Coordinates of C-alpha atoms in Angstrom, one line a residue:
M18 CA 19.8 1.1 -18.5
Q19 CA 16.7 3.2 -19.6
I20 CA 13.1 3.6 -19.3
T21 CA 10.8 3.0 -22.2
L22 CA 7.3 2.8 -22.8
F23 CA 7.5 -1.0 -23.1
S24 CA 9.5 -1.4 -19.9
L25 CA 7.1 0.8 -18.0
F26 CA 4.2 -1.5 -19.3
M27 CA 6.2 -4.6 -18.2
S28 CA 6.8 -2.9 -14.7
V29 CA 2.9 -2.2 -14.4
L30 CA 2.2 -5.9 -15.4
W31 CA 4.6 -7.5 -13.0
S32 CA 3.9 -5.1 -10.2
S33 CA 0.3 -6.1 -10.5
V34 CA 0.8 -9.7 -10.8
L35 CA 3.1 -9.9 -7.7
A36 CA 0.6 -7.7 -5.7
A37 CA -2.4 -10.0 -6.6
F38 CA -0.3 -13.1 -6.0
N39 CA 0.7 -11.8 -2.5
Y40 CA -2.8 -10.8 -1.6
F41 CA -4.3 -14.0 -2.3
C42 CA -1.4 -15.9 -0.5
R43 CA -1.9 -13.5 2.5
K44 CA -5.4 -14.3 2.8
K45 CA -4.4 -17.9 3.5
H46 CA -3.6 -17.9 7.4
F47 CA -1.1 -20.5 6.7
F48 CA 1.2 -18.1 5.1
I49 CA 0.8 -15.7 8.2
R50 CA 2.0 -18.6 10.5
Q51 CA 4.8 -19.5 8.3
L52 CA 6.1 -16.0 7.1
G53 CA 5.0 -13.7 9.9
M54 CA 3.3 -10.4 9.2
T55 CA 6.7 -8.4 8.9
N56 CA 7.7 -10.6 6.1
V57 CA 4.4 -10.4 4.4
L58 CA 4.7 -6.7 4.6
F59 CA 8.2 -6.9 2.8
L60 CA 6.8 -9.0 0.1
Y61 CA 4.2 -6.3 -0.7
L62 CA 6.9 -3.6 -0.8
F63 CA 8.8 -5.8 -3.4
S64 CA 5.9 -5.3 -5.7
I65 CA 5.9 -1.5 -5.1
V66 CA 9.6 -1.3 -5.7
R67 CA 9.2 -3.3 -9.0
M68 CA 6.5 -0.6 -10.1
L69 CA 8.9 2.3 -9.2
V70 CA 12.0 0.9 -11.0
P71 CA 10.6 0.3 -14.6
Y72 CA 14.1 0.0 -16.2
K73 CA 15.3 -1.8 -19.2
F74 CA 18.8 -3.0 -18.3
S75 CA 21.6 -4.2 -20.7
F76 CA 20.7 -7.9 -20.1
T77 CA 17.0 -7.3 -20.9
R78 CA 16.0 -9.3 -24.0
V79 CA 13.7 -7.8 -26.4
I80 CA 10.8 -10.1 -27.5
P81 CA 9.3 -8.8 -30.7
S82 CA 5.6 -9.2 -31.1
Q83 CA 3.5 -8.8 -34.1
G84 CA -0.4 -8.7 -34.6
A85 CA -2.6 -7.1 -31.9
I86 CA 0.2 -5.6 -29.8
S87 CA 1.6 -3.9 -32.9
D88 CA -1.8 -2.6 -33.9
V89 CA -2.6 -1.3 -30.4
Y90 CA 0.7 0.5 -30.2
R91 CA 0.4 2.0 -33.7
G92 CA -3.2 3.2 -32.7
V93 CA -2.2 4.4 -29.3
C94 CA 1.3 6.1 -30.0
T95 CA 1.4 7.0 -33.6
N96 CA -2.2 7.8 -34.8
K97 CA -2.9 11.5 -34.2
I98 CA -6.2 13.0 -33.2
G99 CA -7.7 16.4 -33.5
T100 CA -6.3 19.5 -35.0
T101 CA -3.5 19.6 -32.6
Q102 CA -2.2 16.1 -34.0
I103 CA -1.6 14.7 -30.5
S104 CA -1.5 10.9 -29.9
F105 CA -3.8 9.1 -27.7
L106 CA -0.6 8.2 -25.6
S107 CA 0.1 11.9 -25.1
V108 CA -3.4 12.6 -24.1
F109 CA -3.4 9.8 -21.4
A110 CA 0.1 11.1 -20.1
I111 CA -1.5 14.5 -19.6
F112 CA -4.6 13.3 -18.1
W113 CA -2.5 10.9 -15.8
A114 CA -0.3 13.9 -14.7
V115 CA -3.3 16.2 -14.0
V116 CA -5.3 13.7 -12.0
S117 CA -2.3 12.6 -10.0
A118 CA -1.4 16.2 -9.1
A119 CA -4.9 16.8 -8.2
L120 CA -5.1 13.8 -5.9
L121 CA -1.7 14.7 -4.3
V122 CA -2.9 18.2 -3.6
R123 CA -6.2 16.9 -2.3
F124 CA -4.2 14.5 0.2
L125 CA -2.0 17.4 1.3
V126 CA -5.0 19.6 2.0
Q127 CA -6.9 16.9 3.8
Y128 CA -3.8 16.1 5.9
L129 CA -3.2 19.8 6.9
K130 CA -6.9 20.2 7.6
A131 CA -7.2 17.2 9.7
M132 CA -4.0 18.0 11.7
Q133 CA -5.4 21.5 12.3
E134 CA -8.7 20.0 13.5
F135 CA -7.1 17.5 15.8
S136 CA -4.8 20.2 17.4
S137 CA -8.0 22.0 18.4
Y138 CA -9.2 18.9 20.5
S139 CA -8.7 19.2 24.3
I140 CA -5.7 17.6 25.9
R141 CA -6.4 14.9 28.5
E142 CA -4.4 15.6 31.5
D143 CA -6.5 13.8 34.1
E144 CA -4.7 11.5 36.5
Q145 CA -6.2 8.2 35.0
C146 CA -4.9 8.9 31.5
Q147 CA -1.5 10.0 32.6
R148 CA -0.9 7.2 34.9
V149 CA -2.1 4.5 32.3
F150 CA 0.1 6.1 29.6
R151 CA 3.0 6.1 31.9
Q152 CA 2.5 2.4 32.2
V153 CA 2.4 2.0 28.4
L154 CA 5.7 4.1 28.1
N155 CA 7.4 2.1 30.7
Q156 CA 6.7 -1.3 28.8
S157 CA 7.8 0.0 25.4
K158 CA 11.2 -0.3 23.9
K159 CA 11.2 3.2 22.9
Q160 CA 9.7 6.4 24.3
M161 CA 8.4 9.3 22.1
K162 CA 6.4 12.4 22.7
V163 CA 2.7 11.7 22.1
I164 CA -0.2 13.9 23.1
I165 CA -3.5 12.4 24.1
R166 CA -6.4 14.4 23.2
S167 CA -10.3 13.7 23.3
S168 CA -13.3 15.0 21.5
D169 CA -17.0 14.5 21.0
C170 CA -16.3 14.8 17.2
I171 CA -15.0 11.3 17.0
N172 CA -16.4 7.9 17.9
I173 CA -13.4 5.6 17.4
P174 CA -10.0 5.9 19.1
M175 CA -7.4 6.9 16.6
G176 CA -3.7 7.9 16.1
A177 CA -2.9 10.8 14.0
G178 CA 0.2 12.8 13.0
V179 CA 3.5 11.8 11.3
F180 CA 5.3 14.5 13.0
R181 CA 3.2 15.9 15.8
K182 CA 1.8 12.6 17.1
S183 CA -1.5 12.5 19.0
I184 CA -3.8 9.8 20.3
I185 CA -7.3 11.0 20.1
L186 CA -10.1 9.3 22.2
P187 CA -13.8 9.8 22.1
K188 CA -15.2 11.5 25.2
E189 CA -16.2 8.5 27.2
A190 CA -15.4 6.8 30.5
Y191 CA -13.0 4.0 30.3
T192 CA -11.6 1.3 32.7
D193 CA -8.0 1.2 33.4
S194 CA -7.7 -1.9 31.3
E195 CA -9.7 -0.5 28.4
L196 CA -7.6 2.8 28.4
Y197 CA -4.4 0.7 28.6
Y198 CA -5.2 -1.4 25.5
I199 CA -6.3 1.6 23.4
L200 CA -3.3 3.7 24.3
R201 CA -0.9 0.7 23.8
H202 CA -2.4 -0.2 20.4
E203 CA -2.1 3.5 19.1
Y204 CA 1.3 3.9 20.7
T205 CA 2.5 0.8 18.9
H206 CA 1.4 2.2 15.6
F207 CA 3.7 5.1 16.2
L208 CA 6.5 2.8 17.1
N209 CA 6.1 0.9 13.9
R210 CA 5.9 4.1 11.9
D211 CA 2.5 2.8 10.4
L212 CA 1.2 6.3 9.8
L213 CA 4.2 7.2 7.7
L214 CA 3.9 3.9 5.7
K215 CA 0.0 4.5 5.2
S216 CA 0.9 8.1 4.0
L217 CA 3.5 6.7 1.5
I218 CA 1.2 4.1 0.2
H219 CA -1.5 6.7 -0.4
I220 CA 0.9 8.9 -2.2
Y221 CA 2.0 5.8 -4.3
W222 CA -1.8 5.5 -5.0
C223 CA -2.3 9.0 -6.1
I224 CA 0.4 8.6 -8.7
F225 CA -0.6 5.3 -10.1
W226 CA -4.4 5.8 -9.5
W227 CA -5.2 4.1 -12.9
N228 CA -3.9 0.7 -11.9
P229 CA -6.7 -1.5 -10.4
A230 CA -4.1 -3.6 -8.5
I231 CA -3.1 -0.6 -6.5
Y232 CA -6.5 -0.3 -4.8
L233 CA -6.3 -3.9 -3.8
L234 CA -2.8 -3.3 -2.4
K235 CA -3.8 -0.1 -0.6
R236 CA -6.8 -1.8 1.2
D237 CA -5.0 -4.9 2.2
F238 CA -1.7 -2.9 3.2
A239 CA -3.9 -1.1 5.8
Q240 CA -5.2 -4.4 7.2
I241 CA -1.8 -5.9 7.4
L242 CA -0.6 -2.9 9.4
E243 CA -3.6 -3.5 11.9
I244 CA -2.9 -7.2 12.2
K245 CA 0.8 -6.5 12.7
C246 CA 0.0 -4.1 15.5
D247 CA -2.3 -6.4 17.1
L248 CA 0.2 -9.2 17.1
D249 CA 2.9 -6.8 18.4
V250 CA 0.6 -5.7 21.2
T251 CA -0.4 -9.2 22.4
E252 CA 2.9 -10.9 21.7
K253 CA 3.7 -11.5 25.4
M254 CA 0.2 -11.5 26.7
V255 CA -1.5 -14.6 28.3
N256 CA -4.7 -15.7 27.0
Q257 CA -6.7 -13.8 29.7
E258 CA -4.9 -10.5 28.6
K259 CA -5.6 -11.3 24.9
A260 CA -9.3 -11.9 25.7
G261 CA -9.4 -8.4 27.6
Y262 CA -7.8 -6.8 24.6
L263 CA -10.4 -8.2 22.1
T264 CA -13.3 -7.5 24.6
T265 CA -12.1 -3.9 24.5
I266 CA -12.4 -3.8 20.8
V267 CA -15.8 -5.3 21.0
T268 CA -17.0 -2.7 23.7
L269 CA -15.8 0.2 21.7
L270 CA -17.4 -1.3 18.5
K271 CA -20.7 -1.5 20.2
N272 CA -20.5 2.0 21.6
A273 CA -19.6 3.5 18.1
E274 CA -22.6 1.7 16.5
I275 CA -24.9 3.8 18.6
K276 CA -23.2 6.9 17.2
K277 CA -23.2 8.4 13.7
E278 CA -20.8 6.9 11.0
Q279 CA -17.6 8.6 10.9
K280 CA -15.5 8.7 7.7
L281 CA -11.8 8.4 8.8
F282 CA -9.0 10.2 7.1
Y283 CA -6.5 7.6 5.5
G284 CA -3.6 9.2 7.1
T285 CA -4.7 8.1 10.6
T286 CA -4.8 4.7 12.3
A287 CA -8.0 3.6 14.1
L288 CA -8.6 0.8 16.6
F289 CA -11.1 -0.6 14.1
A290 CA -13.4 0.3 11.3
R291 CA -17.2 0.0 11.6
S292 CA -17.6 -0.6 7.9
C293 CA -15.0 -3.4 7.7
E294 CA -16.5 -6.2 9.6
A295 CA -14.8 -9.0 7.8
E296 CA -11.3 -7.4 8.4
T297 CA -12.2 -7.0 12.1
I298 CA -13.2 -10.7 12.4
E299 CA -10.0 -11.7 10.7
R300 CA -8.0 -9.8 13.2
F301 CA -9.8 -11.5 16.0
K302 CA -9.1 -14.9 14.6
I303 CA -5.5 -14.2 14.1
V304 CA -5.0 -12.9 17.6
S305 CA -6.9 -15.7 19.2
A306 CA -4.8 -18.3 17.2
S307 CA -1.5 -16.7 18.7
Y308 CA 0.1 -16.7 15.4
G309 CA 2.7 -14.1 16.3
F310 CA 4.3 -12.0 13.6
K311 CA 8.0 -13.3 14.0
T312 CA 9.1 -15.9 11.5
R313 CA 7.9 -19.3 12.5
N314 CA 9.6 -21.5 9.7
L315 CA 13.0 -20.1 8.4
V316 CA 13.2 -22.7 5.7
F317 CA 9.8 -21.7 4.2
T318 CA 10.5 -18.0 4.6
G319 CA 13.8 -18.3 2.9
S320 CA 12.3 -20.4 0.0
W321 CA 9.4 -17.9 -0.4
F322 CA 11.7 -14.9 -0.5
L323 CA 13.9 -16.9 -3.1
V324 CA 10.9 -17.5 -5.4
F325 CA 10.0 -13.9 -5.1
G326 CA 13.5 -12.8 -5.9
M327 CA 13.6 -15.1 -8.9
L328 CA 10.3 -13.6 -10.1
I329 CA 11.7 -10.1 -9.7
I330 CA 14.9 -11.0 -11.8
L331 CA 12.7 -12.9 -14.5
S332 CA 10.6 -9.6 -14.6
Y333 CA 13.6 -7.8 -15.8
S334 CA 15.0 -10.4 -18.2
F335 CA 12.7 -9.6 -21.1
V336 CA 10.6 -6.9 -22.6
I337 CA 7.7 -7.5 -25.1
Q338 CA 7.5 -4.7 -27.8
P339 CA 6.0 -4.6 -31.2
D340 CA 8.1 -5.9 -34.1
Y341 CA 8.2 -3.4 -37.0
G342 CA 10.5 -5.3 -39.2
E343 CA 10.5 -4.6 -43.0
A344 CA 8.0 -6.8 -44.6
N345 CA 9.3 -9.4 -47.0
N346 CA 6.2 -10.8 -48.1
G347 CA 3.6 -9.3 -50.5
S348 CA 4.0 -6.5 -53.0
A349 CA 6.3 -3.7 -52.8
A350 CA 3.4 -1.2 -52.5
E351 CA 2.1 -3.3 -49.5
A352 CA 5.6 -3.5 -47.9
A353 CA 5.9 0.3 -48.3
D354 CA 2.8 0.8 -46.3
R355 CA 3.9 -1.5 -43.5
P356 CA 5.8 0.1 -40.7
Y357 CA 9.4 -0.7 -39.6
Y358 CA 11.7 0.2 -36.9
I359 CA 15.4 1.6 -37.2
E360 CA 17.6 0.7 -34.1
C361 CA 20.3 3.3 -33.5
I362 CA 23.6 2.9 -31.7
D363 CA 22.3 4.5 -28.6
G364 CA 19.6 1.9 -28.2
T365 CA 16.8 4.3 -29.3
Y366 CA 14.2 3.4 -32.1
Y367 CA 12.7 5.4 -34.8
V368 CA 9.5 4.2 -36.3
H369 CA 8.8 4.8 -40.1
F370 CA 5.5 4.2 -41.8
G371 CA 5.5 4.1 -45.5
E372 CA 7.5 6.1 -48.0
E373 CA 8.3 9.8 -47.6

């Protein structure tokens, strides 16, 4: 079991394919009805795990490839540039590491800065807020410490804090039902550990920022968490209560449109996003249709997971890499100029170009 340049390439390729495939399937509400949002979330996690485990195993078959792949590999990995005689691959690896480190440091600084700012907001200790929040706690399966704050600096209710959890409300007047739906939504995010998941996905993006599929996964992952939270909140509600829940979102959305657009920190969960109208409409449709996030069709779910499992196994069954076999055609001089590889007992390869 080892990690090679080619096994890493296959890992990126397969992870991107699985993420894109899951994305386009998830957009079909048929899959949400059949699988449930929890299972859809797990399928996304499979594509992430595939990227994080780029190993070449003992059963992995090497498929040699000539032509363009070999030429690209030679140009990227063996040709040297500049006076330092460093390869393009080494330059990319250094650039990758520098950018990833910068993104991770920026995320950490933004998180600490946001938590410090949120902690300065006033704590809501009024009778209405305490009474409604006790109602939310009494109806929850698990109780945890959450501080409710309010501020004029925000215009959208949000949850923040992986360790010191806070629900932050705009300084507005709410009815008991509006406040109940807001608090229950954000509290459900904490119960589902959605803020931790969002933070981990962002860290994943910081590391593999150069992969276009990660941007697609990151955006849709946040939408899945919101849909799952909506369905969790409304699971046992009657239609009238669901209408009240959706009406609350519409009311808050209208109030937010009057105020200045606010850029949300990715490490928070907001009741909605003004700039994502299509995502909000999708949430409304799914909640109204009463899909539920529990599995509806066990046979379909089992078959779908079986297909994904087989794809994962297939992805580890072979690795495509350049074939630098010694040429047996052409003149001896031409053969000497052609590259070839030498496989050692430990499974490593030495690439040789021309005569020394």
